[in-house]
Short mmCIF file of N, CA and C in Angstrom, two decimals:
data_model
loop_
_atom_site.label_atom_id
_atom_site.label_comp_id
_atom_site.label_asym_id
_atom_site.label_seq_id
_atom_site.Cartn_x
_atom_site.Cartn_y
_atom_site.Cartn_z
N MET A 1 52.53 139.90 243.69
CA MET A 1 52.79 140.31 242.33
C MET A 1 53.83 141.43 242.34
N ARG A 2 54.79 141.35 241.44
CA ARG A 2 55.84 142.36 241.35
C ARG A 2 55.31 143.58 240.59
N LYS A 3 55.70 144.76 241.06
CA LYS A 3 55.26 146.00 240.43
C LYS A 3 56.24 146.41 239.35
N LEU A 4 55.69 146.96 238.25
CA LEU A 4 56.52 147.42 237.16
C LEU A 4 55.90 148.69 236.59
N GLU A 5 56.67 149.78 236.60
CA GLU A 5 56.20 151.03 236.03
C GLU A 5 56.77 151.19 234.63
N LEU A 6 55.89 151.53 233.70
CA LEU A 6 56.31 151.74 232.31
C LEU A 6 55.75 153.06 231.81
N THR A 7 56.52 153.72 230.97
CA THR A 7 56.01 154.91 230.29
C THR A 7 55.32 154.46 229.01
N LEU A 8 54.51 155.33 228.44
CA LEU A 8 53.88 155.02 227.16
C LEU A 8 54.93 154.76 226.09
N GLN A 9 56.05 155.48 226.17
CA GLN A 9 57.14 155.28 225.21
C GLN A 9 57.71 153.86 225.33
N GLN A 10 57.89 153.37 226.54
CA GLN A 10 58.41 152.01 226.73
C GLN A 10 57.41 150.99 226.21
N ILE A 11 56.13 151.21 226.47
CA ILE A 11 55.11 150.29 225.98
C ILE A 11 55.12 150.27 224.46
N GLU A 12 55.24 151.44 223.86
CA GLU A 12 55.28 151.52 222.39
C GLU A 12 56.49 150.77 221.84
N GLN A 13 57.62 150.92 222.51
CA GLN A 13 58.84 150.24 222.06
C GLN A 13 58.68 148.72 222.15
N ILE A 14 58.17 148.23 223.26
CA ILE A 14 57.95 146.79 223.41
C ILE A 14 56.98 146.30 222.34
N SER A 15 55.92 147.06 222.14
CA SER A 15 54.92 146.71 221.13
C SER A 15 55.53 146.60 219.75
N MET A 16 56.44 147.53 219.44
CA MET A 16 57.11 147.50 218.14
C MET A 16 57.88 146.18 217.96
N PHE A 17 58.52 145.73 219.03
CA PHE A 17 59.26 144.47 218.94
C PHE A 17 58.33 143.26 218.88
N MET A 18 57.12 143.40 219.40
CA MET A 18 56.14 142.32 219.28
C MET A 18 55.70 142.16 217.83
N GLU A 19 55.66 143.27 217.10
CA GLU A 19 55.19 143.24 215.73
C GLU A 19 56.29 142.98 214.71
N THR A 20 57.52 143.09 215.12
CA THR A 20 58.66 142.93 214.22
C THR A 20 58.86 141.46 213.87
N ASP A 21 59.14 141.20 212.62
CA ASP A 21 59.53 139.85 212.21
C ASP A 21 60.96 139.66 212.69
N HIS A 22 61.13 138.81 213.67
CA HIS A 22 62.42 138.66 214.32
C HIS A 22 63.47 137.94 213.49
N LEU A 23 63.06 137.33 212.39
CA LEU A 23 64.00 136.61 211.52
C LEU A 23 64.90 135.68 212.32
N GLY A 24 64.31 134.95 213.23
CA GLY A 24 65.06 133.98 214.01
C GLY A 24 65.75 134.55 215.23
N GLU A 25 65.75 135.87 215.39
CA GLU A 25 66.39 136.48 216.55
C GLU A 25 65.34 136.79 217.61
N ARG A 26 65.70 136.58 218.86
CA ARG A 26 64.79 136.87 219.98
C ARG A 26 65.19 138.20 220.60
N PHE A 27 64.20 138.91 221.11
CA PHE A 27 64.44 140.15 221.82
C PHE A 27 63.96 139.97 223.25
N TYR A 28 64.68 140.59 224.19
CA TYR A 28 64.39 140.44 225.60
C TYR A 28 64.20 141.80 226.25
N TYR A 29 63.22 141.85 227.14
CA TYR A 29 62.96 143.07 227.90
C TYR A 29 63.56 142.92 229.28
N ASP A 30 64.42 143.87 229.67
CA ASP A 30 65.05 143.89 230.99
C ASP A 30 64.10 144.63 231.93
N VAL A 31 63.49 143.90 232.87
CA VAL A 31 62.49 144.50 233.76
C VAL A 31 63.12 145.46 234.77
N VAL A 32 64.44 145.44 234.91
CA VAL A 32 65.11 146.34 235.83
C VAL A 32 65.43 147.67 235.15
N THR A 33 66.05 147.63 233.98
CA THR A 33 66.47 148.86 233.32
C THR A 33 65.45 149.39 232.31
N GLY A 34 64.55 148.52 231.86
CA GLY A 34 63.59 148.93 230.84
C GLY A 34 64.14 148.87 229.44
N GLU A 35 65.33 148.32 229.27
CA GLU A 35 65.96 148.25 227.95
C GLU A 35 65.59 146.95 227.24
N ILE A 36 65.71 146.99 225.93
CA ILE A 36 65.46 145.81 225.10
C ILE A 36 66.77 145.42 224.46
N ASP A 37 67.06 144.11 224.48
CA ASP A 37 68.32 143.62 223.96
C ASP A 37 68.11 142.25 223.34
N THR A 38 69.12 141.77 222.66
CA THR A 38 69.06 140.44 222.06
C THR A 38 69.73 139.40 222.95
N LYS A 39 70.31 139.82 224.06
CA LYS A 39 70.92 138.87 224.98
C LYS A 39 69.82 138.08 225.67
N SER A 40 70.03 136.79 225.79
CA SER A 40 69.06 135.93 226.47
C SER A 40 69.51 135.72 227.91
N PRO A 41 68.64 135.19 228.75
CA PRO A 41 69.04 134.89 230.13
C PRO A 41 70.26 133.97 230.19
N ASP A 42 70.43 133.13 229.18
CA ASP A 42 71.57 132.21 229.15
C ASP A 42 72.90 132.92 228.93
N ASP A 43 72.86 134.18 228.47
CA ASP A 43 74.08 134.94 228.20
C ASP A 43 74.68 135.56 229.45
N TYR A 44 74.00 135.43 230.59
CA TYR A 44 74.45 136.08 231.82
C TYR A 44 74.95 135.06 232.82
N GLU A 45 76.00 135.46 233.53
CA GLU A 45 76.56 134.62 234.60
C GLU A 45 75.65 134.75 235.82
N TRP A 46 75.50 133.67 236.56
CA TRP A 46 74.68 133.71 237.77
C TRP A 46 75.33 132.84 238.81
N ASP A 47 75.68 133.45 239.93
CA ASP A 47 76.29 132.73 241.04
C ASP A 47 75.17 132.28 241.96
N GLU A 48 74.93 130.97 242.03
CA GLU A 48 73.84 130.43 242.83
C GLU A 48 73.95 130.81 244.31
N GLU A 49 75.17 131.03 244.81
CA GLU A 49 75.35 131.39 246.21
C GLU A 49 74.87 132.81 246.50
N GLU A 50 74.85 133.67 245.49
CA GLU A 50 74.41 135.05 245.67
C GLU A 50 73.03 135.27 245.08
N GLU A 51 72.24 134.22 245.08
CA GLU A 51 70.93 134.28 244.46
C GLU A 51 70.09 135.41 245.05
N GLY A 52 69.58 136.29 244.19
CA GLY A 52 68.75 137.41 244.62
C GLY A 52 67.34 136.94 244.92
N GLU A 53 66.69 137.63 245.80
CA GLU A 53 65.31 137.31 246.13
C GLU A 53 64.51 138.60 246.08
N PHE A 54 63.21 138.47 245.98
CA PHE A 54 62.36 139.64 245.99
C PHE A 54 62.29 140.17 247.42
N ASP A 55 62.31 141.48 247.53
CA ASP A 55 62.19 142.13 248.84
C ASP A 55 60.71 142.23 249.18
N ASP A 56 60.30 141.65 250.27
CA ASP A 56 58.89 141.56 250.61
C ASP A 56 58.50 142.52 251.74
N GLU A 57 58.94 143.78 251.64
CA GLU A 57 58.64 144.75 252.69
C GLU A 57 57.37 145.53 252.42
N ALA A 58 56.90 145.58 251.19
CA ALA A 58 55.78 146.45 250.81
C ALA A 58 54.45 145.74 250.97
N GLY A 59 54.18 145.22 252.14
CA GLY A 59 52.88 144.63 252.41
C GLY A 59 52.53 143.45 251.52
N GLY A 60 53.50 142.61 251.21
CA GLY A 60 53.24 141.42 250.42
C GLY A 60 53.39 141.62 248.92
N GLU A 61 53.61 142.84 248.49
CA GLU A 61 53.79 143.07 247.06
C GLU A 61 55.26 143.38 246.82
N ASP A 62 55.80 142.82 245.77
CA ASP A 62 57.22 142.95 245.49
C ASP A 62 57.48 143.97 244.42
N GLU A 63 58.59 144.69 244.58
CA GLU A 63 59.07 145.57 243.54
C GLU A 63 60.16 144.83 242.79
N VAL A 64 60.46 145.31 241.61
CA VAL A 64 61.48 144.66 240.80
C VAL A 64 62.83 144.83 241.46
N ASP A 65 63.56 143.74 241.61
CA ASP A 65 64.83 143.68 242.29
C ASP A 65 65.96 143.58 241.26
N GLU A 66 67.01 144.38 241.45
CA GLU A 66 68.14 144.35 240.52
C GLU A 66 68.87 143.02 240.52
N ASP A 67 68.76 142.26 241.60
CA ASP A 67 69.49 141.00 241.72
C ASP A 67 68.66 139.80 241.30
N LEU A 68 67.72 140.01 240.41
CA LEU A 68 66.90 138.91 239.92
C LEU A 68 67.74 137.92 239.14
N HIS A 69 67.32 136.68 239.20
CA HIS A 69 67.92 135.66 238.34
C HIS A 69 67.66 136.09 236.90
N PRO A 70 68.62 135.91 235.99
CA PRO A 70 68.42 136.35 234.60
C PRO A 70 67.12 135.86 233.96
N GLU A 71 66.65 134.67 234.32
CA GLU A 71 65.41 134.17 233.73
C GLU A 71 64.19 134.97 234.20
N GLU A 72 64.30 135.63 235.34
CA GLU A 72 63.22 136.48 235.83
C GLU A 72 63.40 137.93 235.37
N ARG A 73 64.64 138.32 235.13
CA ARG A 73 64.95 139.71 234.77
C ARG A 73 64.77 139.97 233.28
N TYR A 74 65.14 139.02 232.43
CA TYR A 74 65.10 139.21 230.98
C TYR A 74 63.97 138.38 230.39
N LEU A 75 62.92 139.05 229.99
CA LEU A 75 61.73 138.37 229.47
C LEU A 75 61.76 138.38 227.94
N GLY A 76 61.61 137.19 227.36
CA GLY A 76 61.55 137.10 225.90
C GLY A 76 60.29 137.77 225.38
N ILE A 77 60.45 138.75 224.52
CA ILE A 77 59.29 139.47 223.96
C ILE A 77 58.62 138.58 222.93
N PRO A 78 57.34 138.29 223.13
CA PRO A 78 56.65 137.41 222.17
C PRO A 78 56.34 138.14 220.86
N GLU A 79 56.32 137.38 219.78
CA GLU A 79 55.94 137.94 218.49
C GLU A 79 54.44 137.86 218.33
N ARG A 80 53.89 138.88 217.75
CA ARG A 80 52.45 138.86 217.43
C ARG A 80 52.31 138.20 216.07
N SER A 81 51.43 137.26 215.98
CA SER A 81 51.27 136.52 214.72
C SER A 81 50.50 137.36 213.70
N SER A 82 50.67 137.01 212.44
CA SER A 82 49.93 137.70 211.39
C SER A 82 48.43 137.43 211.56
N ARG A 83 48.09 136.29 212.12
CA ARG A 83 46.68 135.99 212.39
C ARG A 83 46.10 136.99 213.39
N ASP A 84 46.87 137.32 214.43
CA ASP A 84 46.43 138.32 215.40
C ASP A 84 46.22 139.67 214.71
N GLY A 85 47.14 140.02 213.83
CA GLY A 85 47.03 141.28 213.09
C GLY A 85 45.80 141.31 212.21
N TYR A 86 45.52 140.19 211.56
CA TYR A 86 44.34 140.10 210.70
C TYR A 86 43.06 140.24 211.55
N GLU A 87 43.02 139.54 212.67
CA GLU A 87 41.84 139.60 213.54
C GLU A 87 41.63 141.01 214.07
N ARG A 88 42.71 141.71 214.34
CA ARG A 88 42.61 143.09 214.82
C ARG A 88 42.00 143.98 213.73
N MET A 89 42.45 143.81 212.49
CA MET A 89 41.90 144.59 211.38
C MET A 89 40.43 144.27 211.17
N GLU A 90 40.09 142.99 211.25
CA GLU A 90 38.71 142.57 211.07
C GLU A 90 37.80 143.14 212.16
N ASP A 91 38.26 143.06 213.41
CA ASP A 91 37.49 143.62 214.52
C ASP A 91 37.25 145.11 214.31
N PHE A 92 38.30 145.81 213.89
CA PHE A 92 38.16 147.25 213.66
C PHE A 92 37.15 147.52 212.55
N ALA A 93 37.25 146.79 211.45
CA ALA A 93 36.35 147.01 210.31
C ALA A 93 34.90 146.87 210.74
N TYR A 94 34.61 145.90 211.59
CA TYR A 94 33.23 145.71 212.06
C TYR A 94 32.79 146.82 213.03
N LYS A 95 33.76 147.50 213.65
CA LYS A 95 33.42 148.61 214.55
C LYS A 95 33.12 149.90 213.79
N VAL A 96 33.59 149.97 212.54
CA VAL A 96 33.31 151.15 211.71
C VAL A 96 31.82 151.14 211.39
N GLY A 97 31.18 152.29 211.51
CA GLY A 97 29.75 152.37 211.23
C GLY A 97 29.42 151.92 209.82
N ALA A 98 28.20 151.44 209.65
CA ALA A 98 27.77 150.97 208.33
C ALA A 98 27.98 152.06 207.29
N GLY A 99 28.44 151.66 206.13
CA GLY A 99 28.66 152.62 205.06
C GLY A 99 29.79 152.18 204.16
N PRO A 100 30.18 153.05 203.23
CA PRO A 100 31.19 152.67 202.24
C PRO A 100 32.56 152.34 202.84
N ALA A 101 32.97 153.04 203.91
CA ALA A 101 34.28 152.76 204.51
C ALA A 101 34.32 151.34 205.08
N ARG A 102 33.28 150.97 205.78
CA ARG A 102 33.20 149.63 206.37
C ARG A 102 33.22 148.57 205.27
N GLU A 103 32.42 148.76 204.25
CA GLU A 103 32.37 147.78 203.16
C GLU A 103 33.72 147.66 202.45
N ALA A 104 34.40 148.81 202.24
CA ALA A 104 35.70 148.79 201.58
C ALA A 104 36.74 148.05 202.42
N LEU A 105 36.71 148.26 203.74
CA LEU A 105 37.67 147.58 204.62
C LEU A 105 37.42 146.08 204.67
N LEU A 106 36.16 145.70 204.76
CA LEU A 106 35.83 144.27 204.79
C LEU A 106 36.20 143.60 203.46
N LEU A 107 35.98 144.30 202.36
CA LEU A 107 36.35 143.76 201.05
C LEU A 107 37.88 143.61 200.94
N ALA A 108 38.61 144.56 201.50
CA ALA A 108 40.08 144.50 201.48
C ALA A 108 40.60 143.30 202.26
N LEU A 109 39.83 142.82 203.21
CA LEU A 109 40.26 141.69 204.04
C LEU A 109 40.00 140.34 203.38
N GLU A 110 39.35 140.34 202.24
CA GLU A 110 39.10 139.08 201.55
C GLU A 110 40.36 138.64 200.80
N GLY A 111 40.52 137.35 200.68
CA GLY A 111 41.69 136.81 199.99
C GLY A 111 42.85 136.62 200.95
N ARG A 112 43.94 136.13 200.43
CA ARG A 112 45.09 135.83 201.28
C ARG A 112 46.23 136.81 201.07
N LYS A 113 46.77 136.85 199.89
CA LYS A 113 47.97 137.65 199.64
C LYS A 113 47.64 139.14 199.62
N GLY A 114 48.49 139.92 200.28
CA GLY A 114 48.38 141.36 200.24
C GLY A 114 47.28 141.96 201.09
N VAL A 115 46.72 141.20 202.01
CA VAL A 115 45.59 141.68 202.80
C VAL A 115 45.97 142.90 203.65
N PHE A 116 47.16 142.90 204.21
CA PHE A 116 47.58 144.02 205.05
C PHE A 116 47.76 145.29 204.21
N ARG A 117 48.36 145.14 203.04
CA ARG A 117 48.56 146.29 202.14
C ARG A 117 47.21 146.82 201.67
N ARG A 118 46.31 145.92 201.25
CA ARG A 118 44.98 146.36 200.79
C ARG A 118 44.23 147.11 201.88
N PHE A 119 44.31 146.60 203.09
CA PHE A 119 43.62 147.24 204.22
C PHE A 119 44.16 148.65 204.43
N LYS A 120 45.48 148.79 204.45
CA LYS A 120 46.09 150.12 204.66
C LYS A 120 45.79 151.06 203.50
N ASP A 121 45.76 150.53 202.28
CA ASP A 121 45.42 151.36 201.13
C ASP A 121 43.99 151.87 201.23
N LYS A 122 43.07 151.02 201.66
CA LYS A 122 41.67 151.44 201.81
C LYS A 122 41.54 152.46 202.94
N LEU A 123 42.27 152.27 204.01
CA LEU A 123 42.23 153.24 205.10
C LEU A 123 42.64 154.62 204.60
N ALA A 124 43.64 154.67 203.73
CA ALA A 124 44.13 155.95 203.20
C ALA A 124 43.04 156.70 202.43
N GLU A 125 42.06 155.98 201.91
CA GLU A 125 40.96 156.61 201.17
C GLU A 125 39.94 157.26 202.11
N TYR A 126 40.01 156.92 203.40
CA TYR A 126 39.07 157.44 204.40
C TYR A 126 39.87 157.99 205.59
N PRO A 127 40.40 159.22 205.46
CA PRO A 127 41.30 159.77 206.50
C PRO A 127 40.73 159.77 207.92
N GLU A 128 39.44 160.04 208.09
CA GLU A 128 38.87 160.02 209.45
C GLU A 128 38.90 158.61 210.03
N VAL A 129 38.59 157.63 209.20
CA VAL A 129 38.61 156.23 209.65
C VAL A 129 40.06 155.81 209.90
N GLN A 130 40.96 156.30 209.07
CA GLN A 130 42.38 155.98 209.25
C GLN A 130 42.88 156.47 210.60
N GLN A 131 42.49 157.67 211.01
CA GLN A 131 42.89 158.19 212.31
C GLN A 131 42.32 157.34 213.44
N LYS A 132 41.09 156.90 213.27
CA LYS A 132 40.48 156.01 214.27
C LYS A 132 41.22 154.68 214.33
N TRP A 133 41.67 154.19 213.18
CA TRP A 133 42.45 152.95 213.14
C TRP A 133 43.74 153.09 213.93
N TYR A 134 44.44 154.21 213.71
CA TYR A 134 45.70 154.41 214.43
C TYR A 134 45.48 154.44 215.94
N ALA A 135 44.43 155.10 216.38
CA ALA A 135 44.12 155.15 217.81
C ALA A 135 43.74 153.76 218.33
N TYR A 136 42.94 153.03 217.54
CA TYR A 136 42.52 151.68 217.91
C TYR A 136 43.73 150.76 218.01
N GLU A 137 44.60 150.83 217.04
CA GLU A 137 45.78 149.97 217.03
C GLU A 137 46.72 150.31 218.20
N GLU A 138 46.87 151.58 218.48
CA GLU A 138 47.71 151.99 219.61
C GLU A 138 47.15 151.44 220.93
N GLU A 139 45.84 151.53 221.09
CA GLU A 139 45.20 151.01 222.29
C GLU A 139 45.38 149.49 222.39
N LYS A 140 45.20 148.79 221.28
CA LYS A 140 45.35 147.32 221.29
C LYS A 140 46.80 146.92 221.54
N ASN A 141 47.74 147.67 221.00
CA ASN A 141 49.16 147.39 221.25
C ASN A 141 49.48 147.55 222.73
N ARG A 142 48.97 148.62 223.33
CA ARG A 142 49.19 148.88 224.76
C ARG A 142 48.60 147.73 225.58
N GLU A 143 47.38 147.32 225.25
CA GLU A 143 46.74 146.21 225.96
C GLU A 143 47.56 144.93 225.82
N ALA A 144 48.09 144.67 224.64
CA ALA A 144 48.87 143.44 224.41
C ALA A 144 50.12 143.42 225.27
N VAL A 145 50.81 144.55 225.37
CA VAL A 145 52.03 144.62 226.18
C VAL A 145 51.69 144.41 227.65
N ILE A 146 50.67 145.11 228.13
CA ILE A 146 50.29 144.99 229.54
C ILE A 146 49.81 143.58 229.85
N ASP A 147 49.00 143.00 228.97
CA ASP A 147 48.53 141.62 229.18
C ASP A 147 49.70 140.65 229.26
N TRP A 148 50.68 140.83 228.38
CA TRP A 148 51.85 139.95 228.37
C TRP A 148 52.62 140.07 229.69
N LEU A 149 52.89 141.30 230.12
CA LEU A 149 53.65 141.49 231.35
C LEU A 149 52.88 140.99 232.57
N GLU A 150 51.57 141.16 232.57
CA GLU A 150 50.76 140.63 233.68
C GLU A 150 50.80 139.11 233.69
N SER A 151 50.83 138.51 232.51
CA SER A 151 50.93 137.04 232.44
C SER A 151 52.28 136.55 232.95
N GLU A 152 53.27 137.45 232.98
CA GLU A 152 54.60 137.13 233.49
C GLU A 152 54.71 137.42 234.99
N GLY A 153 53.60 137.85 235.61
CA GLY A 153 53.58 138.06 237.05
C GLY A 153 53.82 139.49 237.51
N PHE A 154 53.63 140.46 236.64
CA PHE A 154 53.85 141.86 237.00
C PHE A 154 52.53 142.60 237.11
N GLU A 155 52.48 143.51 238.07
CA GLU A 155 51.40 144.47 238.16
C GLU A 155 51.92 145.73 237.48
N VAL A 156 51.37 146.04 236.32
CA VAL A 156 51.88 147.12 235.47
C VAL A 156 51.12 148.41 235.73
N SER A 157 51.88 149.48 235.92
CA SER A 157 51.26 150.80 235.99
C SER A 157 51.95 151.68 234.95
N VAL A 158 51.14 152.50 234.29
CA VAL A 158 51.65 153.40 233.27
C VAL A 158 51.89 154.75 233.92
N VAL A 159 53.09 155.27 233.74
CA VAL A 159 53.47 156.54 234.36
C VAL A 159 53.81 157.55 233.27
N ASP A 160 53.68 158.82 233.60
CA ASP A 160 53.97 159.89 232.64
C ASP A 160 55.45 160.22 232.57
N LYS A 161 56.13 160.03 233.69
CA LYS A 161 57.54 160.43 233.73
C LYS A 161 58.40 159.50 232.88
N VAL A 162 59.52 160.01 232.43
CA VAL A 162 60.47 159.20 231.68
C VAL A 162 61.31 158.45 232.69
N ARG A 163 61.39 157.15 232.52
CA ARG A 163 62.17 156.29 233.43
C ARG A 163 63.59 156.22 232.90
N ARG A 164 64.52 156.62 233.74
CA ARG A 164 65.93 156.57 233.35
C ARG A 164 66.46 155.15 233.50
N THR A 165 67.44 154.83 232.69
CA THR A 165 68.05 153.51 232.74
C THR A 165 68.52 153.21 234.15
N GLY A 166 68.14 152.06 234.66
CA GLY A 166 68.57 151.63 235.97
C GLY A 166 67.73 152.15 237.11
N GLU A 167 66.77 153.04 236.82
CA GLU A 167 65.93 153.60 237.88
C GLU A 167 64.87 152.58 238.29
N MET A 168 64.73 152.40 239.56
CA MET A 168 63.76 151.44 240.09
C MET A 168 62.48 152.17 240.46
N SER A 169 61.36 151.46 240.42
CA SER A 169 60.10 152.04 240.89
C SER A 169 60.17 152.14 242.41
N GLU A 170 59.47 153.14 242.94
CA GLU A 170 59.52 153.34 244.39
C GLU A 170 58.24 152.92 245.05
#
């Protein structure tokens, strides 16, 4: 499994792109530089004779290599569906202790149109619950990013330091 170090800021940025309505545009995460771009792997030249390989010196575990094939280096960031967002709100509402806040949130989730706005409006009426929602959503966003990258074959570790563009994990 290839190792990938990310800061909380990078995870937050990727998460933001997962939630963004892409309007037909795809966003790609560069596993070498940590940058997000709209260029796809098809936009890069690749000389098959100079094909990069993973360096296998670290006891069978690979670090991210700058010479990766574009299809391995640039990962298409998946969009989170509105259904996922709804399920997240519903899960949170059920985690809120019994009482008026829980009932108001569950009521806000009924119906189709405007469910996200109603939910956020109800949260605003309960500031303590709203703060818990923000923490819950941040945790779920972080999990979604890490789960996605692990499904792409990376062992993700979260680091405190700021990763500079082009800096490789050691």
